[in-house]
Short mmCIF file of C-alpha atoms and ligand atoms in Angstrom, two decimals:
data_model
loop_
_atom_site.label_atom_id
_atom_site.label_comp_id
_atom_site.label_asym_id
_atom_site.label_seq_id
_atom_site.Cartn_x
_atom_site.Cartn_y
_atom_site.Cartn_z
CA UNK A 1 94.10 106.62 103.39
CA UNK A 2 95.96 107.54 100.24
CA UNK A 3 99.12 108.27 102.15
CA UNK A 4 98.94 105.14 104.25
CA UNK A 5 98.42 102.97 101.20
CA UNK A 6 101.43 104.49 99.55
CA UNK A 7 103.64 103.55 102.47
CA UNK A 8 102.55 99.97 101.90
CA UNK A 9 103.50 100.36 98.24
CA UNK A 10 106.98 101.47 99.20
CA UNK A 11 107.50 98.80 101.80
CA UNK A 12 106.43 95.86 99.65
CA UNK A 13 109.33 95.63 97.23
CA UNK A 14 111.88 95.76 100.04
CA UNK A 15 111.27 92.13 100.83
CA UNK A 16 113.76 90.60 98.46
CA UNK A 17 114.06 87.31 96.78
CA UNK A 18 116.58 86.66 94.05
CA UNK A 19 116.11 86.23 90.36
CA UNK A 20 117.31 83.02 88.81
CA UNK A 21 120.71 83.84 87.38
CA UNK A 22 120.86 83.44 83.61
CA UNK A 23 124.14 82.53 82.05
CA UNK A 24 123.43 85.02 79.26
CA UNK A 25 122.74 87.91 81.64
CA UNK A 26 125.55 90.42 81.53
CA UNK A 27 124.22 92.59 84.34
CA UNK A 28 123.96 91.57 87.97
CA UNK A 29 120.72 89.72 88.69
CA UNK A 30 118.00 92.01 89.96
CA UNK A 31 115.98 91.04 93.00
CA UNK A 32 112.58 89.66 92.06
CA UNK A 33 110.00 91.65 94.03
CA UNK A 34 107.11 89.71 95.58
CA UNK A 35 103.69 89.70 93.95
CA UNK A 36 101.42 92.38 95.42
CA UNK A 37 97.79 93.09 94.58
CA UNK A 38 96.68 96.45 93.28
CA UNK A 39 93.46 98.00 92.01
CA UNK A 40 93.38 98.63 88.24
CA UNK A 41 91.66 101.97 88.97
CA UNK A 42 93.46 102.95 92.18
CA UNK A 43 97.17 102.32 91.83
CA UNK A 44 97.73 103.64 95.34
CA UNK A 45 95.87 100.63 96.72
CA UNK A 46 98.46 97.90 97.21
CA UNK A 47 97.81 94.84 99.35
CA UNK A 48 99.87 91.72 99.96
CA UNK A 49 96.86 89.43 99.44
CA UNK A 50 94.25 89.05 96.69
CA UNK A 51 90.95 90.76 97.40
CA UNK A 52 88.77 93.72 96.52
CA UNK A 53 89.66 97.39 96.31
CA UNK A 54 88.47 99.13 99.48
CA UNK A 55 87.60 102.21 97.39
CA UNK A 56 85.71 100.80 94.38
CA UNK A 57 85.28 97.08 95.06
CA UNK A 58 87.12 95.89 91.94
CA UNK A 59 89.13 92.69 92.15
CA UNK A 60 92.77 93.51 92.82
CA UNK A 61 95.23 92.46 90.12
CA UNK A 62 98.62 90.86 90.83
CA UNK A 63 101.64 93.04 90.18
CA UNK A 64 105.34 93.00 91.03
CA UNK A 65 106.42 96.41 92.28
CA UNK A 66 110.10 97.03 91.77
CA UNK A 67 111.97 99.82 93.51
CA UNK A 68 114.41 100.95 90.83
CA UNK A 69 116.37 104.04 89.79
CA UNK A 70 115.11 106.26 87.01
CA UNK A 71 115.33 109.76 85.54
CA UNK A 72 112.58 112.32 86.10
CA UNK A 73 112.92 113.46 82.48
CA UNK A 74 113.48 110.03 80.98
CA UNK A 75 111.17 107.65 82.83
CA UNK A 76 111.99 104.80 80.43
CA UNK A 77 115.49 104.64 81.96
CA UNK A 78 115.60 101.84 84.56
CA UNK A 79 118.64 100.91 86.61
CA UNK A 80 119.17 98.67 89.63
CA UNK A 81 121.73 101.06 91.14
CA UNK A 82 122.02 104.80 91.68
CA UNK A 83 123.88 106.73 89.01
CA UNK A 84 123.29 109.36 86.38
CA UNK A 85 120.89 109.29 83.45
CA UNK A 86 122.72 108.18 80.31
CA UNK A 87 120.68 110.66 78.28
CA UNK A 88 120.69 113.89 80.31
CA UNK A 89 123.19 113.45 83.14
CA UNK A 90 120.70 114.01 85.95
CA UNK A 91 121.05 111.95 89.11
CA UNK A 92 118.75 108.94 89.00
CA UNK A 93 116.03 108.82 91.65
CA UNK A 94 114.19 105.98 93.32
CA UNK A 95 110.84 105.15 91.76
CA UNK A 96 108.41 102.24 91.83
CA UNK A 97 107.75 100.48 88.52
CA UNK A 98 105.76 97.40 87.64
CA UNK A 99 107.98 94.48 86.64
CA UNK A 100 106.81 91.95 84.09
CA UNK A 101 108.60 89.62 81.71
CA UNK A 102 108.46 89.72 77.95
CA UNK A 103 110.03 87.96 75.01
CA UNK A 104 112.72 89.92 73.14
CA UNK A 105 110.88 88.98 69.92
CA UNK A 106 107.25 88.53 70.97
CA UNK A 107 106.63 91.74 72.87
CA UNK A 108 102.98 90.97 73.50
CA UNK A 109 104.10 88.35 76.00
CA UNK A 110 103.72 90.08 79.36
CA UNK A 111 103.79 87.80 82.39
CA UNK A 112 104.57 88.11 86.09
CA UNK A 113 107.16 85.37 86.30
CA UNK A 114 110.50 84.86 84.59
CA UNK A 115 110.70 81.88 82.28
CA UNK A 116 110.62 81.08 78.59
CA UNK A 117 108.53 82.45 75.75
CA UNK A 118 105.66 80.04 75.05
CA UNK A 119 106.04 80.75 71.31
CA UNK A 120 109.79 80.65 70.63
CA UNK A 121 111.23 79.36 73.95
CA UNK A 122 113.63 82.30 74.27
CA UNK A 123 114.40 83.38 77.85
CA UNK A 124 112.05 86.18 78.85
CA UNK A 125 113.53 89.56 79.70
CA UNK A 126 112.45 92.09 82.34
CA UNK A 127 110.10 94.87 81.32
CA UNK A 128 109.60 97.84 83.65
CA UNK A 129 106.45 99.94 83.32
CA UNK A 130 105.89 103.27 85.03
CA UNK A 131 102.97 103.36 87.42
CA UNK A 132 100.69 106.07 88.70
CA UNK A 133 102.17 107.26 92.01
CA UNK A 134 105.37 105.38 91.28
CA UNK A 135 107.44 108.54 91.50
CA UNK A 136 107.13 110.91 94.44
CA UNK A 137 110.46 112.64 94.07
CA UNK A 138 110.44 116.42 94.08
CA UNK A 139 111.49 117.78 90.68
CA UNK A 140 112.88 121.09 91.85
CA UNK A 141 114.31 120.41 95.28
CA UNK A 142 111.09 121.36 97.09
CA UNK A 143 108.42 119.64 99.17
CA UNK A 144 106.33 117.10 97.29
CA UNK A 145 102.75 116.30 98.27
CA UNK A 146 100.18 113.85 97.04
CA UNK A 147 96.78 115.47 96.75
CA UNK A 148 93.45 113.74 97.30
CA UNK A 149 92.44 114.08 93.63
CA UNK A 150 95.56 112.10 92.60
CA UNK A 151 97.54 115.14 91.54
CA UNK A 152 100.84 116.08 93.09
CA UNK A 153 102.03 119.38 94.34
CA UNK A 154 105.52 120.72 94.87
CA UNK A 155 106.39 124.02 96.49
CA UNK A 156 109.90 125.43 96.37
CA UNK A 157 111.64 128.38 97.95
CA UNK A 158 114.43 129.05 95.47
CA UNK A 159 115.43 132.51 96.72
CA UNK A 160 114.53 135.15 99.29
CA UNK A 161 110.84 136.12 99.05
CA UNK A 162 110.17 133.69 96.18
CA UNK A 163 107.91 130.64 96.41
CA UNK A 164 106.98 128.50 93.45
CA UNK A 165 104.20 125.97 93.10
CA UNK A 166 104.27 123.12 90.60
CA UNK A 167 101.45 120.70 89.81
CA UNK A 168 101.93 117.17 88.46
CA UNK A 169 99.57 114.44 87.38
CA UNK A 170 99.52 110.94 88.85
CA UNK A 171 102.51 109.98 86.70
CA UNK A 172 104.31 113.02 88.11
CA UNK A 173 104.24 114.78 84.74
CA UNK A 174 104.00 118.55 85.15
CA UNK A 175 100.90 120.37 83.97
CA UNK A 176 99.01 123.59 84.68
CA UNK A 177 95.39 122.99 85.66
CA UNK A 178 93.44 125.88 84.14
CA UNK A 179 91.17 126.39 87.16
CA UNK A 180 93.85 126.32 89.84
CA UNK A 181 94.20 129.19 92.26
CA UNK A 182 96.57 129.29 95.21
CA UNK A 183 97.83 131.73 97.78
CA UNK A 184 100.23 131.95 100.67
CA UNK A 185 98.08 132.43 103.75
CA UNK A 186 100.52 132.35 106.63
CA UNK A 187 104.18 132.91 107.35
CA UNK A 188 106.19 132.41 110.49
CA UNK A 189 109.43 134.11 111.41
CA UNK A 190 112.34 132.08 112.85
CA UNK A 191 111.02 132.66 116.39
CA UNK A 192 107.77 130.96 115.37
CA UNK A 193 105.63 134.10 115.36
CA UNK A 194 102.92 133.58 112.75
CA UNK A 195 101.35 136.20 110.54
CA UNK A 196 98.27 135.84 108.38
CA UNK A 197 98.63 137.10 104.83
CA UNK A 198 97.03 136.46 101.46
CA UNK A 199 99.51 136.56 98.60
CA UNK A 200 98.44 134.82 95.39
CA UNK A 201 100.55 132.43 93.38
CA UNK A 202 100.52 133.94 89.90
CA UNK A 203 100.71 131.72 86.84
CA UNK A 204 103.96 132.14 84.94
CA UNK A 205 104.85 131.15 81.38
CA UNK A 206 107.40 128.67 82.75
CA UNK A 207 104.89 126.09 83.94
CA UNK A 208 104.81 127.05 87.61
CA UNK A 209 102.98 129.53 89.81
CA UNK A 210 104.94 132.06 91.79
CA UNK A 211 104.26 134.06 94.96
CA UNK A 212 106.43 136.89 96.27
CA UNK A 213 106.37 137.09 100.04
CA UNK A 214 108.27 140.15 101.26
CA UNK A 215 111.05 139.42 103.76
CA UNK A 216 110.67 135.63 103.56
CA UNK A 217 114.11 134.07 103.97
CA UNK A 218 115.35 130.76 105.35
CA UNK A 219 114.37 129.15 107.55
CA UNK A 220 110.96 129.88 106.03
CA UNK A 221 107.67 128.53 107.29
CA UNK A 222 104.61 129.12 105.16
CA UNK A 223 101.09 127.81 104.76
CA UNK A 224 99.52 127.79 101.33
CA UNK A 225 95.92 127.21 100.36
CA UNK A 226 95.22 125.70 96.98
CA UNK A 227 91.95 125.41 95.10
CA UNK A 228 92.48 122.86 92.34
CA UNK A 229 89.24 123.52 90.50
CA UNK A 230 86.98 126.57 90.72
CA UNK A 231 84.12 124.69 92.40
CA UNK A 232 86.43 122.84 94.80
CA UNK A 233 87.32 123.89 98.32
CA UNK A 234 90.69 125.28 99.35
CA UNK A 235 93.18 122.75 100.70
CA UNK A 236 95.82 123.84 103.14
CA UNK A 237 99.47 122.76 102.92
CA UNK A 238 102.25 123.57 105.35
CA UNK A 239 105.84 123.95 104.31
CA UNK A 240 109.11 124.44 106.18
CA UNK A 241 112.20 125.39 104.21
CA UNK A 242 115.34 125.13 106.36
CA UNK A 243 117.34 126.14 103.26
CA UNK A 244 116.66 127.46 99.81
CA UNK A 245 115.50 124.82 97.35
CA UNK A 246 118.12 123.70 94.88
CA UNK A 247 117.39 122.40 91.41
CA UNK A 248 118.78 118.87 90.90
CA UNK A 249 122.28 118.93 89.52
CA UNK A 250 123.00 117.86 85.99
CA UNK A 251 126.33 116.17 85.41
CA UNK A 252 127.39 116.30 81.79
CA UNK A 253 130.10 113.69 81.76
CA UNK A 254 130.38 113.10 78.05
ZN1 ZN B 301 89.71 100.73 93.18
ZN1 ZN B 302 117.41 111.87 81.87
ZN1 ZN B 303 109.15 84.63 71.76
ZN1 ZN B 304 100.98 109.91 94.29
#
């Protein structure tokens, strides 16, 4: 259900209409995404009509979901085109943000439609706000999963025998849940022959968990089981790594 809803969230903003062009605007006009309806408690619920949240029954709130380009380290950066982050040089990635309009002077103005400030009559400007589940890009070149408790999981295979597991919150900020345990439970060799193992992911001081699986090289197929909290059950995740995971490149062009 979570996954299906997210696909709706991605598809929505692709239906484009065009912003009214302002004579003062120096940048190209951005497309104005349609109004969708989302649950204040369940951002992954996005519908194209008003109604109630299928999970909690709350009335869905209107929102414009904009597919824009942003930096994983600097989520306040918003661009309409691909490029590099002006602050760190990383390639910008596609994310979903909520688009509202605010007055350059009266920042408390926050409305869905472009227009003029009701107080000073200045032309409103676009404001982009990060959303839970707005960013599902892997941070370290690995496989990124959404987990049922709203966390996100990434597993990478940066070098022979090495697998790393990263956990992120619903805003895709990294964190280390204290009760998390995880292990690699299965590997398969290139011919597809599977072997059951149990190799734990050990917590490291660098914010990720690491498992060493002897003789694992690309193409690598593994299954991992993750227990997010001590009283929770183990969830299984399957990963295929055709190549080693590469950290995103950083272009320092200054
Ligand atoms: Zn809800
Ligand atoms: Zn950046
Ligand atoms: Zn104003
Ligand atoms: Zn998510």
